[in-house]
Structure formats: C-alpha cells, structure tokens
Coordinates of C-alpha atoms in Angstrom, one line a residue:
Chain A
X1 CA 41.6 98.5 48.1
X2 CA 44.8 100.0 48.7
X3 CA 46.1 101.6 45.1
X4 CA 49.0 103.0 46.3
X5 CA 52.1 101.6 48.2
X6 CA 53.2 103.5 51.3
X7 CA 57.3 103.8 50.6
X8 CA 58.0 106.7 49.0
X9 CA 57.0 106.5 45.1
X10 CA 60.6 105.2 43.3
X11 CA 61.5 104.8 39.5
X12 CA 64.2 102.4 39.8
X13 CA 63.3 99.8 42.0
X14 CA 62.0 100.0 45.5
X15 CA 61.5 97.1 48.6
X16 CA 59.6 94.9 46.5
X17 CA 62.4 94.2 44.4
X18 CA 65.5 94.1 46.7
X19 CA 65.2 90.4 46.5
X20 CA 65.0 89.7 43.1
X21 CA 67.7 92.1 42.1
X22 CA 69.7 92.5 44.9
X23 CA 70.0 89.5 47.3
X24 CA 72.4 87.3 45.3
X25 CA 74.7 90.3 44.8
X26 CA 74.8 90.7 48.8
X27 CA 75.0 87.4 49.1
X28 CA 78.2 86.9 47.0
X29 CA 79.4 90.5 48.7
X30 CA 79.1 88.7 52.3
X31 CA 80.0 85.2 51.3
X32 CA 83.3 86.8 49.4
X33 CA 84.1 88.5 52.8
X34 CA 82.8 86.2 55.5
X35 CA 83.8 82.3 55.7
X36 CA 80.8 81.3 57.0
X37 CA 77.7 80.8 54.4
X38 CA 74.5 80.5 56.5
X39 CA 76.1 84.1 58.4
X40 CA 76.5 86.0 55.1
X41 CA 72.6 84.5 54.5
X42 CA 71.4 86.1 58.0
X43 CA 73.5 89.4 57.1
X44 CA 71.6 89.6 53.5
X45 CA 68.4 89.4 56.3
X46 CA 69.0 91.4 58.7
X47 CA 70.4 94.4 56.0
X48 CA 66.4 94.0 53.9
X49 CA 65.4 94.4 57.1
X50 CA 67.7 97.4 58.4
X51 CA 66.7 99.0 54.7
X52 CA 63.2 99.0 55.3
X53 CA 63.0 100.6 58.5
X54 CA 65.8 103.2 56.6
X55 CA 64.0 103.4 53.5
X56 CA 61.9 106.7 54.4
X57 CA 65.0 108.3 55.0
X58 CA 66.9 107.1 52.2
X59 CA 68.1 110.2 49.8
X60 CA 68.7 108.5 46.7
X61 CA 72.3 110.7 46.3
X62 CA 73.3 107.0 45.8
X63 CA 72.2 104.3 43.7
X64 CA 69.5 101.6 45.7
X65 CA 72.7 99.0 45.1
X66 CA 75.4 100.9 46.4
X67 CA 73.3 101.9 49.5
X68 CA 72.2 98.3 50.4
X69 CA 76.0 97.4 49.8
X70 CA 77.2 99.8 52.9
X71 CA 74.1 98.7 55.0
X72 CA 76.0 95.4 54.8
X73 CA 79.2 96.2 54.9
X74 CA 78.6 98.0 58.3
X75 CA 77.3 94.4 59.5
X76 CA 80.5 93.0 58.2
X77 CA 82.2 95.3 60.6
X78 CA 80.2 94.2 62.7
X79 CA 81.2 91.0 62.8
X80 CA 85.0 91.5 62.1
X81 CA 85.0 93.4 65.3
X82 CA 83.8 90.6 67.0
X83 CA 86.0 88.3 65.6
X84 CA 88.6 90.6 66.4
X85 CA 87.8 91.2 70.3
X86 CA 87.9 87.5 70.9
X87 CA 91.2 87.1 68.8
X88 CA 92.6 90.3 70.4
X89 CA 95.2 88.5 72.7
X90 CA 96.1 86.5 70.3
X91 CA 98.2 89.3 68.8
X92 CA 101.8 90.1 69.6
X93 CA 103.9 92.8 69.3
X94 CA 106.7 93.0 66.4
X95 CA 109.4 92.0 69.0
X96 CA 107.6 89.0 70.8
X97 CA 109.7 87.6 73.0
X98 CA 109.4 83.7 72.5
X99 CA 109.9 81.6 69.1
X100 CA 109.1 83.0 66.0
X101 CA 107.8 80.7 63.5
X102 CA 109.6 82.2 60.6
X103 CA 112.8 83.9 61.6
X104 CA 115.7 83.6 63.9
X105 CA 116.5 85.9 67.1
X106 CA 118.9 87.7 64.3
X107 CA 115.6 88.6 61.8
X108 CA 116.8 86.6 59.5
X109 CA 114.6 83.9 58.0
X110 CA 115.0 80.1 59.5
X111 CA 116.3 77.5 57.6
X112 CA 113.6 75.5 56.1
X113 CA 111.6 79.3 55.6
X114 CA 113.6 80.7 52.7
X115 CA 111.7 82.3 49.9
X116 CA 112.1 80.5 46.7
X117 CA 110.5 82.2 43.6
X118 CA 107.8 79.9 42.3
X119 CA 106.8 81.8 39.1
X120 CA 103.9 84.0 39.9
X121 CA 106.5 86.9 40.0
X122 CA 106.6 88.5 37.3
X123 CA 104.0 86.9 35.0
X124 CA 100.2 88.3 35.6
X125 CA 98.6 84.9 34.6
X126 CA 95.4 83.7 35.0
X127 CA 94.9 80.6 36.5
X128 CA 92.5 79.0 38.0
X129 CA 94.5 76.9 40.2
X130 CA 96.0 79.4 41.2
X131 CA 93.6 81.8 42.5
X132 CA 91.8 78.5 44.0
X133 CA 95.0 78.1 46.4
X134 CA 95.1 81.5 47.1
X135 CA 91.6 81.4 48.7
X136 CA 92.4 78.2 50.6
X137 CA 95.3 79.8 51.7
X138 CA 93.6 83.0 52.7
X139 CA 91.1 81.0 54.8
X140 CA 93.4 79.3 56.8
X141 CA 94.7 82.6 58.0
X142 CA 93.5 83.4 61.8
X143 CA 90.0 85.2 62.1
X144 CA 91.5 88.8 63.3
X145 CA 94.3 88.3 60.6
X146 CA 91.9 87.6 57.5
X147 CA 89.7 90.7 58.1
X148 CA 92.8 93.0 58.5
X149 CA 93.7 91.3 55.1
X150 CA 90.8 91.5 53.4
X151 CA 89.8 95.1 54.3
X152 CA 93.0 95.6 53.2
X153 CA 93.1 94.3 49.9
X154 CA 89.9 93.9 48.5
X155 CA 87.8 96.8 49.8
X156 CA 91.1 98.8 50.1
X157 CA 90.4 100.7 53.3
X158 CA 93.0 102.8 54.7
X159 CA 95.3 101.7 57.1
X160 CA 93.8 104.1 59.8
X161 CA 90.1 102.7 59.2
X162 CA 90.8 99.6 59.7
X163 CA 92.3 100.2 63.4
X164 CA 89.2 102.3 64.0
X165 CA 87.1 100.0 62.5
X166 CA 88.9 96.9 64.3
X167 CA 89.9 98.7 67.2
X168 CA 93.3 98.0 66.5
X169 CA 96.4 100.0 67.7
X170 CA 98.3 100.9 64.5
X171 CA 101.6 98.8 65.5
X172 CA 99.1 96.1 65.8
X173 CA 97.6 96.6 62.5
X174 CA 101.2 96.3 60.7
X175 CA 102.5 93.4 63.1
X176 CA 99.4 91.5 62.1
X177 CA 99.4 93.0 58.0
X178 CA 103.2 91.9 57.7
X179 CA 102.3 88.2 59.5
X180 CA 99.7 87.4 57.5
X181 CA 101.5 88.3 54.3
X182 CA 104.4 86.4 55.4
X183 CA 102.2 83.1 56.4
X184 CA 100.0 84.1 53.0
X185 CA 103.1 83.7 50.9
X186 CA 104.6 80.5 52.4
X187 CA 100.9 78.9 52.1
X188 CA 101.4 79.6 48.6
X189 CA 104.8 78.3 47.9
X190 CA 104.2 75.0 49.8
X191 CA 100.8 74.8 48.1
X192 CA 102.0 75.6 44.2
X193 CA 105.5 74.6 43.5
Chain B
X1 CA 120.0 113.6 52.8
X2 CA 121.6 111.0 55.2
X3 CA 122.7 107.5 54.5
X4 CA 122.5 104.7 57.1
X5 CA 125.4 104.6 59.8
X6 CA 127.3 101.1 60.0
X7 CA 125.6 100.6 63.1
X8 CA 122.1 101.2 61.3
X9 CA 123.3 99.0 58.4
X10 CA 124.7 96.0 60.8
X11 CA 121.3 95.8 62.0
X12 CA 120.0 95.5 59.1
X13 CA 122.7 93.0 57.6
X14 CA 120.5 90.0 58.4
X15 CA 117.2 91.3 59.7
X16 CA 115.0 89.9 57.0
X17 CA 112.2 89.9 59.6
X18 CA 112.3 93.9 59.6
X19 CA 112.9 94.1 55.9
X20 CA 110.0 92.2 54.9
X21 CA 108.0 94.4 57.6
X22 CA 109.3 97.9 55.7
X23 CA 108.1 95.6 52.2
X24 CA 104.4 95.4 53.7
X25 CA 104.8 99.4 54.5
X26 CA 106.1 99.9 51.4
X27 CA 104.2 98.5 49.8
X28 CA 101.1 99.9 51.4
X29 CA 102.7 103.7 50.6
X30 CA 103.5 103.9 54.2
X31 CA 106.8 103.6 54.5
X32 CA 109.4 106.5 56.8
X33 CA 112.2 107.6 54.9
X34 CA 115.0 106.3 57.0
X35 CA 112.7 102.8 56.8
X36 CA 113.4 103.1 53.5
X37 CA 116.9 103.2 53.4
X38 CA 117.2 100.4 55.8
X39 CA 115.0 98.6 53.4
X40 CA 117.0 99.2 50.3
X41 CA 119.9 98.8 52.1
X42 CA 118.7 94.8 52.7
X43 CA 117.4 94.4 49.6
X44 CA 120.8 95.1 47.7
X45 CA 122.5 92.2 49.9
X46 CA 119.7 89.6 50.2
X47 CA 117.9 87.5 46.9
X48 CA 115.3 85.8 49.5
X49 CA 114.0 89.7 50.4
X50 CA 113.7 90.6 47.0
X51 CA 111.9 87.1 46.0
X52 CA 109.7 87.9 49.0
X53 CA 109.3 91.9 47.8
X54 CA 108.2 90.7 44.1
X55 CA 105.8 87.5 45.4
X56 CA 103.9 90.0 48.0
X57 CA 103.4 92.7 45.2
X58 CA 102.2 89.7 43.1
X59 CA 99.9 88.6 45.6
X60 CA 98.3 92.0 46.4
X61 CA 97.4 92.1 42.8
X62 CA 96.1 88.4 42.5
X63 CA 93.7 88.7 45.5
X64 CA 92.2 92.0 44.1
X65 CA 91.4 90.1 40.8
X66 CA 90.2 87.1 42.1
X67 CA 87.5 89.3 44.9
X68 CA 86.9 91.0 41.3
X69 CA 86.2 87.9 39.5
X70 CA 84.6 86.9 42.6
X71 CA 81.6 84.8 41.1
X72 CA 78.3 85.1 42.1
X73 CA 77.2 82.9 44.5
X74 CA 73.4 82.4 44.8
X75 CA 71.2 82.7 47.5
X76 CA 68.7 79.5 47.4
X77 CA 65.4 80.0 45.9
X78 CA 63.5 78.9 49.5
X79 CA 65.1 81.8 51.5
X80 CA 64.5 84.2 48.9
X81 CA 61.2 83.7 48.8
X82 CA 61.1 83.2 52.7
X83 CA 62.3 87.3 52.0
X84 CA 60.3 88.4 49.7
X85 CA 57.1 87.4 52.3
X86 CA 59.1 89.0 54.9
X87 CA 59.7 92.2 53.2
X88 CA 56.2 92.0 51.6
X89 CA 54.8 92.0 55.3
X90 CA 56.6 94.9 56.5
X91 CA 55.0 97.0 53.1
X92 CA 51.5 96.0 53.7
X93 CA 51.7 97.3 57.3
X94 CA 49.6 100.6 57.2
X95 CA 51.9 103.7 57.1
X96 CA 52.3 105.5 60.8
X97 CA 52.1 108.7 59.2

C-alpha cells in the first residue's frame, strides 16, 4: 500500500541500488587497501549501513559514488589507526641505536645491501610480473609501514594528514616512509633480477 | 647562497643512510635546502645512491599504476544479496518523521 519510498526522492540511484552498482567498487577500494578480504567485506557493510542512517542528510554536492567512497575510506582510517597503535613501538627513530639492517654505523650501505640497477629505471614498462612482485612485496611490509605507504602513494595524502590521521609524529612518518622504501626496493631487487 | 662546509660534506662522504632519507623527501617535494645540498653533494660521489634515487622514483610511479589498474575484485553473489535484504529492511521501516 505504500506508493512512495521514504528516502528522499533521487534521479540517479538511491539505497536500493548501492548494491548492485556500488558494492564491488568498495569492495575492490577496500580489498586494494586492506590485506585482509573478509575485513574489506565487513567495511563494504558497515559503510551501506553508515550511508543509510546518513542518507537524509546527504547533499548531493557530490556524486552517490564519490560519497560512499569517503564513508569507507574513513573506516580504513579506521582501521590503519588501529594497526598503527599496536605497531606504534615498533617504530624507531632515524638514529636507532642498535643494528641496522641496511647500513653501517658510518650510513653507508652494508655489504651484501648495495643497490644494483635491475632495469625498471628508466623504462616505464608494463609488466605483469612485475607489478605482481611489487604487491607481494608491498604486503610483506609491517602493518604501520604499509598504511604510511599506501596513503602515501596511492590515495596521495599529504605528509601532514597522514601523521594526523595515523597519529604519527612527523620524524616518525619519514623514519618509517624512508624504511619502507628502502625494504620495498630491496624486496624488488632480490625478487626480479 | 651557501655551499656545504668540509665538515658538512665529510659527513655526508659515506652517509648513504641520510642520502637516501633526503631521496624519500625529495622526492616527496619536502626536502630543506641545505638537505639538498647535502644530497646532491652524495649523489655526485656515490652510483649506488643514484641507482637507489632512479629505482624509488620508478617505484612511486609503478605502484600508482598498478592501484590504478587495480582490478575489480567482486564481492560474492551470497553477501550481496545477504545486503540487499539488509538494506531493503532498513527502507521498509516506516519513516520517523
């Protein structure tokens, strides 16, 4: 008997279609971000659900998509900043006393650690191989490490968002940006040559 | 404009740890200007530095193309319609106001 719906009247879209035209998008967004499938699968969940209870108040000054998409995201901080609490002491300063797994008291790199160019450095190729060691590699980075990574380089957040975000001090942030890079790039020359 | 002292450059002679640091800075556009100098000054005396400055500009661009490429990874049919009911639900629930 009821002819109407009770959201607010929409042309493109509306709740009853989040699923079908949104929820593998999200899901690819959160997998892409988040190591951990049947999380990224509760996150789609729990941001349909968030929406809802938002969607009254929804403006529409951006598209249905793009506002879903930082309903997520805030639940990816979410559980980055987790992640990042219980990883927290993990981090060291730039000059930890104690071995360094790269580099000699001097700075200079240990013997066994050089860089050797293994001819991805000037080419833009694509290859599948490639990018398939490159997200192995990225994965085995620590928890804290990977989100400071990956905020930085694929949703290309600014330095000081991510330490407010992450509640990371900014020396922090750069210890930690410079370590993964360094770990990243020897991951990468052990894994391709 | 100032140019390293010799003390500033000894300490720099060897420090690849602190060079590749000022590449990640750099390389992120935040990067002081005497960091800069000290940088430069290491790269023009070290080829591992400069593999290391060319491989992590490489690899900034390849993991922004392969999140781009980023395929689509679908959510299975069950939960989506597991969903659907939920959301569904929530509609049919008479209006509060």
């Amino acid at each position: 008997m009821l002819t109407t719906t009770n959201t607010p009247d929409s042309k493109a879209g509306g709740p009853n279609l989040w699923v079908a035209n949104y929820a593998d998008y999200l899901y690819s967004y959160a997998c892409s971000r988040i190591d951990d499938n049947e999380l990224a699968r509760d996150l789609v969940q729990e941001t349909f659900l968030a929406a809802l209870e938002g969607w009254e108040k929804f403006d529409r000054r951006s598209s249905e998509k793009t506002w879903l998409t930082a309903i997520l995201k805030n639940k990816v901080f979410d559980v980055y900043r987790k992640k990042s609490k219980l990883s927290q002491k993990e981090t060291v300063s730039f000059n930890s006393p104690g071995a360094d797994e790269y580099f000699e008291e001097s700075g200079h790199w240990k013997e066994g650690r050089f860089p050797e160019p293994f001819g991805i450095e000037d080419v833009a190729l694509e290859n599948n191989e490639f990018d398939g060691i490159l997200t192995s590699c990225m994965k085995k980075l620590p928890p804290l490490w990977k989100s400071v990574f990956t905020l930085k380089h694929i949703d290309e957040e600014s330095s000081d968002d991510i330490c407010a975000q992450l509640e990371l001090s900014s020396s922090n942030f750069w210890v930690i940006s410079h370590r993964a890079k360094v770990s990243l790039r020897e991951c990468l020359q052990r894994n391709w040559i | 404009m100032k140019n390293l002292t010799d003390q500033e450059k000894g300490d720099m002679l060897d420090n690849c740890k602190k060079a590749t640091f000022l590449i990640e800075k750099q390389q992120s556009g935040k990067i002081g200007f005497k960091e800069k100098l000290e940088l430069e000054y290491h790269l023009s005396i070290c080829e591992m530095c400069n593999t290391f400055m060319k491989q992590s500009a490489a690899i900034n661009q390849f993991v922004k193309k392969v999140f781009q490429r980023g395929k689509t990874v679908k959510l299975d049919d069950g939960f989506k319609a597991e969903l659907q009911k939920q959301i569904d639900a929530k509609l049919d629930q008479p209006s509060k106001n």
